XYZ file of C-alpha atoms in Angstrom:
435
model
C 1.351 37.909 4.804
C 4.549 39.686 3.775
C 5.901 39.119 0.297
C 8.529 36.374 0.094
C 12.036 37.358 -0.983
C 13.139 36.408 -4.528
C 14.714 32.968 -4.924
C 16.757 31.331 -7.649
C 17.003 27.547 -7.599
C 20.173 26.987 -9.599
C 21.317 23.935 -11.480
C 18.611 21.382 -10.682
C 17.050 18.810 -12.975
C 13.605 20.303 -13.615
C 10.516 18.098 -13.849
C 7.227 19.680 -14.869
C 3.838 17.985 -14.727
C 1.617 20.136 -16.950
C 0.154 18.976 -19.238
C 1.954 15.691 -18.579
C 5.039 14.864 -16.499
C 8.252 15.437 -18.392
C 11.898 16.014 -17.579
C 12.729 19.509 -18.824
C 16.438 19.048 -18.238
C 18.921 20.944 -16.091
C 18.246 24.599 -15.478
C 17.285 27.338 -13.050
C 13.949 28.313 -11.555
C 13.354 31.957 -10.656
C 10.789 32.801 -7.965
C 9.511 36.332 -7.438
C 6.650 37.569 -5.243
C 5.927 33.998 -4.198
C 5.309 32.800 -7.756
C 7.323 31.083 -10.466
C 8.715 33.887 -12.610
C 10.843 31.960 -15.115
C 12.124 28.514 -16.038
C 15.632 29.010 -17.417
C 17.304 26.145 -19.326
C 20.967 25.585 -18.616
C 23.317 27.355 -21.032
C 26.120 29.805 -21.431
C 23.651 32.705 -21.670
C 22.191 32.047 -18.217
C 21.235 35.477 -16.787
C 22.528 36.749 -13.487
C 20.199 36.599 -10.490
C 18.296 39.853 -9.893
C 19.642 41.982 -7.026
C 18.493 40.777 -3.611
C 17.797 37.236 -4.800
C 18.723 34.288 -2.600
C 20.462 31.663 -4.724
C 19.990 28.043 -3.671
C 22.321 25.574 -5.356
C 20.336 22.448 -6.197
C 22.846 20.897 -8.580
C 22.332 17.154 -8.873
C 18.835 17.292 -7.362
C 15.355 17.078 -8.822
C 13.091 20.142 -8.742
C 9.378 19.528 -9.216
C 6.013 20.883 -8.077
C 5.086 20.173 -4.490
C 2.743 17.266 -3.895
C -1.008 17.726 -3.418
C -2.899 15.564 -0.899
C -6.577 15.679 -1.858
C -8.018 13.901 1.183
C -6.643 13.706 4.715
C -8.179 13.736 8.189
C -5.274 15.784 9.494
C -6.447 15.920 13.112
C -5.726 12.193 13.515
C -1.936 12.576 13.753
C -2.154 12.109 17.523
C -3.645 8.638 17.076
C -1.217 7.468 14.389
C -1.050 3.701 13.876
C -3.564 3.115 16.654
C -5.744 0.917 14.454
C -3.599 -1.191 12.104
C -5.114 -4.239 10.423
C -8.613 -2.805 10.835
C -11.621 -2.847 8.506
C -14.018 -0.001 7.797
C -16.638 -0.906 10.447
C -13.807 -1.235 12.951
C -12.472 2.188 11.970
C -15.894 3.750 12.474
C -16.221 2.100 15.858
C -12.705 2.651 17.210
C -11.605 5.954 15.664
C -14.813 7.909 15.162
C -16.913 6.255 17.850
C -14.379 6.009 20.693
C -11.361 8.226 20.037
C -12.867 11.263 18.311
C -15.112 12.152 21.305
C -12.004 12.198 23.538
C -10.476 15.018 21.515
C -10.417 18.305 23.369
C -9.755 21.475 21.372
C -6.080 21.285 22.344
C -5.922 17.734 20.989
C -7.485 18.839 17.705
C -4.892 21.622 17.540
C -1.937 19.365 18.333
C -2.963 16.679 15.850
C -3.746 19.116 13.059
C -0.534 21.108 13.473
C 1.638 17.998 13.621
C -0.216 16.435 10.697
C 0.223 19.537 8.551
C 3.917 19.798 9.437
C 4.273 16.114 8.579
C 2.920 16.932 5.128
C 5.424 19.732 4.599
C 8.283 17.570 5.831
C 7.328 14.964 3.207
C 7.051 17.450 0.307
C 3.260 17.849 0.388
C 2.707 21.574 -0.103
C -1.079 21.536 -0.643
C -3.594 19.762 1.568
C -7.338 19.166 1.409
C -8.075 18.733 5.096
C -11.317 16.745 5.472
C -11.915 17.852 9.044
C -14.677 16.182 11.049
C -13.604 16.910 14.610
C -15.737 20.031 15.051
C -17.649 19.177 18.175
C -17.605 22.785 19.439
C -16.662 26.217 18.053
C -13.473 25.914 20.112
C -12.502 22.792 18.166
C -12.981 24.677 14.914
C -10.897 27.631 16.048
C -8.144 25.244 17.132
C -8.035 23.424 13.800
C -8.076 26.574 11.677
C -5.401 28.121 13.871
C -3.199 25.052 13.584
C -3.397 24.996 9.787
C -2.475 28.662 9.591
C 0.360 28.128 12.050
C 1.767 25.318 9.901
C 1.997 27.495 6.790
C 0.771 24.867 4.338
C -1.549 25.643 1.422
C -4.898 24.288 2.593
C -8.431 23.709 1.466
C -10.133 23.419 4.846
C -13.043 21.000 4.532
C -15.459 21.808 7.329
C -17.752 19.004 8.495
C -20.300 19.937 11.145
C -19.961 17.452 13.983
C -21.943 18.801 16.905
C -25.364 17.696 18.035
C -28.303 19.599 16.630
C -30.712 19.765 13.743
C -30.115 20.977 10.207
C -30.757 24.562 11.247
C -27.818 24.287 13.654
C -25.652 22.856 10.880
C -26.473 25.801 8.634
C -25.966 28.377 11.390
C -22.595 26.994 12.404
C -21.427 26.647 8.805
C -22.269 30.280 8.179
C -20.479 31.320 11.369
C -17.317 29.445 10.420
C -17.362 30.970 6.942
C -17.877 34.470 8.332
C -15.513 34.397 11.306
C -12.617 32.359 9.934
C -12.767 33.020 6.190
C -14.330 36.455 5.941
C -11.109 37.955 4.601
C -9.060 36.537 1.712
C -6.190 34.279 2.758
C -3.556 33.491 0.105
C -2.835 30.072 1.602
C -6.181 28.899 2.937
C -9.740 28.544 1.684
C -12.857 26.767 2.918
C -14.852 23.880 1.493
C -17.889 21.961 2.688
C -16.855 18.502 3.858
C -20.204 16.809 3.350
C -21.082 13.484 4.917
C -23.361 12.895 1.934
C -26.377 10.670 1.398
C -24.534 7.372 1.840
C -23.443 8.232 5.391
C -25.836 10.819 6.799
C -28.984 10.286 4.756
C -30.762 12.246 2.068
C -32.166 15.131 4.128
C -28.803 16.155 5.572
C -27.097 15.691 2.193
C -29.476 18.098 0.471
C -28.978 20.582 3.313
C -25.179 20.310 2.998
C -25.235 20.930 -0.758
C -27.591 23.885 -0.477
C -25.530 25.458 2.292
C -22.370 25.048 0.217
C -24.047 26.800 -2.690
C -25.323 29.591 -0.456
C -21.803 30.142 0.890
C -20.126 29.662 -2.515
C -18.048 26.741 -1.259
C -16.759 23.693 -3.107
C -17.752 20.289 -1.754
C -15.670 17.265 -0.828
C -17.797 14.233 0.007
C -17.455 10.534 0.811
C -19.538 8.958 -1.970
C -19.192 5.801 -4.005
C -17.358 3.713 -1.429
C -20.273 1.921 0.230
C -21.447 -0.537 -2.394
C -22.806 -0.343 -5.929
C -26.478 0.133 -4.988
C -25.675 2.869 -2.470
C -23.408 4.629 -4.962
C -26.066 4.720 -7.656
C -28.791 5.808 -5.247
C -26.690 8.690 -3.899
C -25.760 9.975 -7.333
C -29.404 9.741 -8.376
C -30.402 11.862 -5.374
C -28.026 14.625 -6.422
C -29.342 14.525 -9.971
C -32.996 14.711 -8.876
C -32.339 17.767 -6.737
C -30.220 19.536 -9.336
C -27.116 19.173 -7.152
C -24.924 17.208 -9.556
C -22.487 19.863 -10.662
C -18.939 21.227 -10.654
C -16.685 21.965 -7.683
C -17.489 18.584 -6.123
C -14.852 15.990 -5.237
C -16.058 12.419 -4.757
C -13.882 10.602 -2.223
C -13.498 6.803 -2.549
C -15.617 6.556 -5.757
C -14.816 2.882 -6.152
C -18.277 1.391 -6.692
C -19.396 3.787 -9.409
C -19.987 2.232 -12.801
C -18.263 3.600 -15.861
C -21.467 5.399 -16.809
C -21.712 6.988 -13.364
C -18.119 8.176 -13.575
C -18.944 9.629 -16.967
C -21.816 11.564 -15.401
C -19.478 12.913 -12.741
C -16.995 13.984 -15.397
C -19.742 15.598 -17.446
C -20.913 17.568 -14.431
C -17.448 18.973 -13.822
C -16.768 16.832 -10.741
C -13.475 15.335 -9.623
C -12.330 12.363 -7.555
C -9.936 11.520 -4.764
C -8.635 8.011 -4.192
C -6.812 6.807 -1.082
C -5.341 3.603 -2.466
C -3.739 2.218 0.670
C -6.635 2.894 3.030
C -9.253 1.799 0.498
C -7.506 -1.529 0.026
C -6.826 -2.019 3.726
C -10.251 -1.040 5.088
C -12.199 -2.807 2.329
C -13.682 0.285 0.667
C -13.356 -1.290 -2.769
C -10.582 -1.509 -5.329
C -9.360 2.048 -6.044
C -11.140 3.563 -9.046
C -7.905 5.223 -10.202
C -7.738 4.126 -13.822
C -11.481 3.785 -14.356
C -12.152 7.342 -13.159
C -9.333 8.849 -15.192
C -10.391 6.921 -18.298
C -13.811 8.565 -18.027
C -12.268 12.021 -17.822
C -12.569 12.565 -14.070
C -9.594 14.517 -12.647
C -8.349 12.237 -9.880
C -6.004 13.027 -7.015
C -4.417 10.988 -4.246
C -5.094 11.180 -0.518
C -3.518 9.666 2.595
C -6.933 9.664 4.323
C -5.954 8.534 7.826
C -2.626 7.818 9.493
C -4.439 5.718 12.114
C -4.043 2.806 9.722
C -1.742 3.953 6.927
C 1.237 6.111 5.948
C 1.057 9.857 5.442
C 3.558 10.443 2.640
C 2.941 10.821 -1.093
C 5.659 8.366 -2.119
C 3.713 5.536 -0.466
C 0.493 6.704 -2.117
C 1.992 6.919 -5.598
C 3.438 3.434 -5.284
C 0.174 2.020 -3.961
C -1.850 3.631 -6.757
C 0.628 2.381 -9.361
C 0.716 -1.169 -8.006
C -3.007 -1.602 -7.390
C -3.942 -0.176 -10.774
C -1.524 -2.399 -12.662
C -2.750 -5.386 -10.618
C -6.340 -5.115 -11.847
C -7.767 -8.397 -13.196
C -6.721 -9.378 -16.671
C -4.134 -6.568 -16.692
C -6.846 -3.964 -17.232
C -4.650 -1.306 -15.639
C -1.372 -2.224 -17.304
C -1.309 1.064 -19.195
C -1.030 3.089 -15.982
C 2.496 4.506 -15.728
C 4.761 6.161 -13.202
C 4.094 9.417 -15.048
C 0.367 8.969 -14.420
C 1.078 8.469 -10.712
C 3.210 11.626 -10.526
C 0.573 13.612 -12.397
C -2.067 12.537 -9.858
C 0.239 13.626 -7.040
C 0.744 17.104 -8.513
C -1.232 18.932 -11.208
C -4.124 16.474 -11.370
C -4.449 16.606 -7.595
C -4.461 20.392 -7.840
C -7.223 20.176 -10.423
C -9.257 17.890 -8.158
C -8.758 20.379 -5.320
C -9.878 23.296 -7.493
C -6.385 24.824 -7.483
C -4.971 23.964 -10.905
C -4.610 27.652 -11.738
C -2.683 28.185 -8.490
C -0.316 25.257 -7.962
C 0.772 21.833 -9.179
C 3.151 22.726 -12.028
C 6.254 24.728 -12.933
C 4.342 26.998 -15.276
C 5.362 30.654 -14.809
C 2.685 32.523 -12.885
C 1.810 29.565 -10.675
C 2.582 29.804 -6.990
C 6.063 28.613 -6.116
C 5.041 25.457 -4.252
C 8.067 23.266 -4.870
C 9.935 20.223 -3.642
C 13.618 19.481 -4.200
C 14.607 15.824 -3.985
C 18.033 14.337 -3.459
C 18.651 11.236 -5.544
C 22.172 10.394 -4.346
C 21.266 8.008 -1.552
C 21.436 4.242 -1.552
C 18.243 2.916 -3.083
C 17.774 6.022 -5.242
C 20.932 6.347 -7.291
C 21.409 6.061 -10.201
C 18.119 7.605 -11.310
C 18.167 6.583 -14.975
C 14.509 7.601 -15.386
C 14.035 10.497 -12.948
C 10.233 10.291 -12.906
C 10.292 6.529 -12.426
C 12.800 7.008 -9.627
C 10.574 9.561 -7.852
C 7.601 7.211 -7.917
C 9.292 3.860 -7.350
C 12.511 4.596 -5.450
C 12.267 7.840 -3.475
C 10.928 8.229 0.041
C 10.764 10.991 2.619
C 14.531 10.822 3.184
C 14.968 12.294 -0.294
C 13.037 15.494 0.539
C 15.780 18.107 0.766
C 13.992 21.441 0.314
C 10.312 22.411 0.384
C 8.931 25.794 -0.667
C 5.380 27.103 -0.224
C 4.383 30.345 -1.969
C 8.052 31.196 -2.386
C 8.922 30.614 1.282
C 11.433 27.939 2.228
C 9.791 25.745 4.870
C 12.327 22.910 4.735
C 16.023 23.387 3.973
C 18.862 20.870 3.732
C 16.593 18.108 4.952
C 15.388 19.944 8.066
C 11.975 21.489 8.652
C 12.365 25.200 9.382
C 9.254 25.684 11.521
C 10.355 27.409 14.760
C 7.599 25.769 16.778
C 8.471 22.186 15.832
C 9.845 21.088 19.252
C 6.787 22.502 21.017
C 4.466 20.906 18.445
C 6.042 17.489 19.019
C 5.825 17.875 22.781
C 2.158 18.867 22.541
C 1.479 15.901 20.266
C 3.071 13.494 22.740
C 0.971 14.845 25.587
C -2.177 14.711 23.502
C -1.451 11.153 22.355
C -1.069 9.991 25.943
C -4.408 11.525 26.858
C -6.211 10.073 23.846
C -4.852 6.554 24.239
C -5.627 6.341 27.944
C -8.388 3.858 28.748
C-alpha cells in the first residue's frame, strides 16, 4: 500500500481518549506517513504546514479517534432487519439455520463489503469481523477480498464452517493463514473466531485453541452468554487444559461471576459486549460495568444488523443506559466518558490494537473521525463528550480517515465502488430473502 500524503486537520476541537477521554481544546492535528505526527494546540505560534501537506479545515468540528467495533458478523448486511423482535433460539434457527446456508460466495462478498463500508460511513475505522460464513474456500476468499476492498482496519476472525472433522478444521485454518495472511498487511490481521465449549463442545474448543496457538493467532470466542453453569464449566475447561491466557476476547460474558471475570482479567483476557443485541435476544444483562470493575478491557460490538443497528452511537447509548439501569443503581457511576472510552481506546485494547489505534497519541495510526455538531439535536454541545455519546448520530460524521487516508469527506463516502456495492447488495438481498 502506497504511503498516504501528509494531512493537517486545522482548527478542530480535539478529543483524546488515552488514558481517559478528555477535551484537549482547539488545535491542529498533523498526519504524516499514515500516523499521527503531532497534536498542536491553538496559538499564535502555530507552525506552517509542511510542504505538500493537504490542509483540511475542521473549525467548529470535533476531532477524535475513530471508533472500534469489537464484534460484528459483517457478512449479514444483506439480511439487515430480517429478524426484528427475535430471541436467541429464533436467531439461531432463522439466521444461521436457514439464511446462512443460502449464502453463495458472491453473497458473502456483497454483505461483507457493504457492512464494512457501513462501518466507515458511521465513523468506525477498526472492525473485529467475527466471520462464520466460511462454507467453502471460495466463501473465505470472497470475505477477505471484500474487507481489503473496503479499506477498513480489520481483525478478521475466521470461524471454520464447513463439514468435516477436526483435522479438516485444522487443515483449512492453516490454509487460510498461509494463503491470505502469509505476508504482512498494515490494515488486516487474522484471529481465530472460536465457537468455544458452550456452543461446539469441549473437543472442538480444545482443537480451536491449540490451532490458534500453533498459528500465533489471537482468539475471539462466544463464551459466558449461555447461563451461569455453562459459563463456569467453559472457563474451567480452559483452565484445566492450560488454555486460559492472554490474547483472548470473551464475547457476551454476561453470566460470569465477579470472580470469573477476575480470572479473565488476571489471564490477560478482554471482553466484548453487544448491549443492544444482548438485551434484545436475551443473552443476559450486559456485563459492561462488572467486567470493567474487575479490570477486564471491554469493547463494544454491533454483533448483527439482522436485529439491531450497526452504528457506534447507538451502541454507546445502549451501553450507557443499560449500565445505569442496573438494579439498585449499581451502575450509576458509569459515565459518558466511560462509553466513549469503550468505543475507542478500550475497544482497541480488547482487539489487541491499543498500540496501533484508538487515541490521538503521536505515533498511533491516523484512524480519525471528524464530527459536525451544528445540526439540530446536537447544538449547542456544552459538554462535547456528552454530546458525542448522547446527542450525535451518523448524520454528524463529516470526515473519516483510516491510516492517514480520507475515506469519507464532507459527509460523503469516497469509495469509488459504492454504487456497484449497493447494487450487488440489493441483488444478493433479493436472492437471500426469496422463499
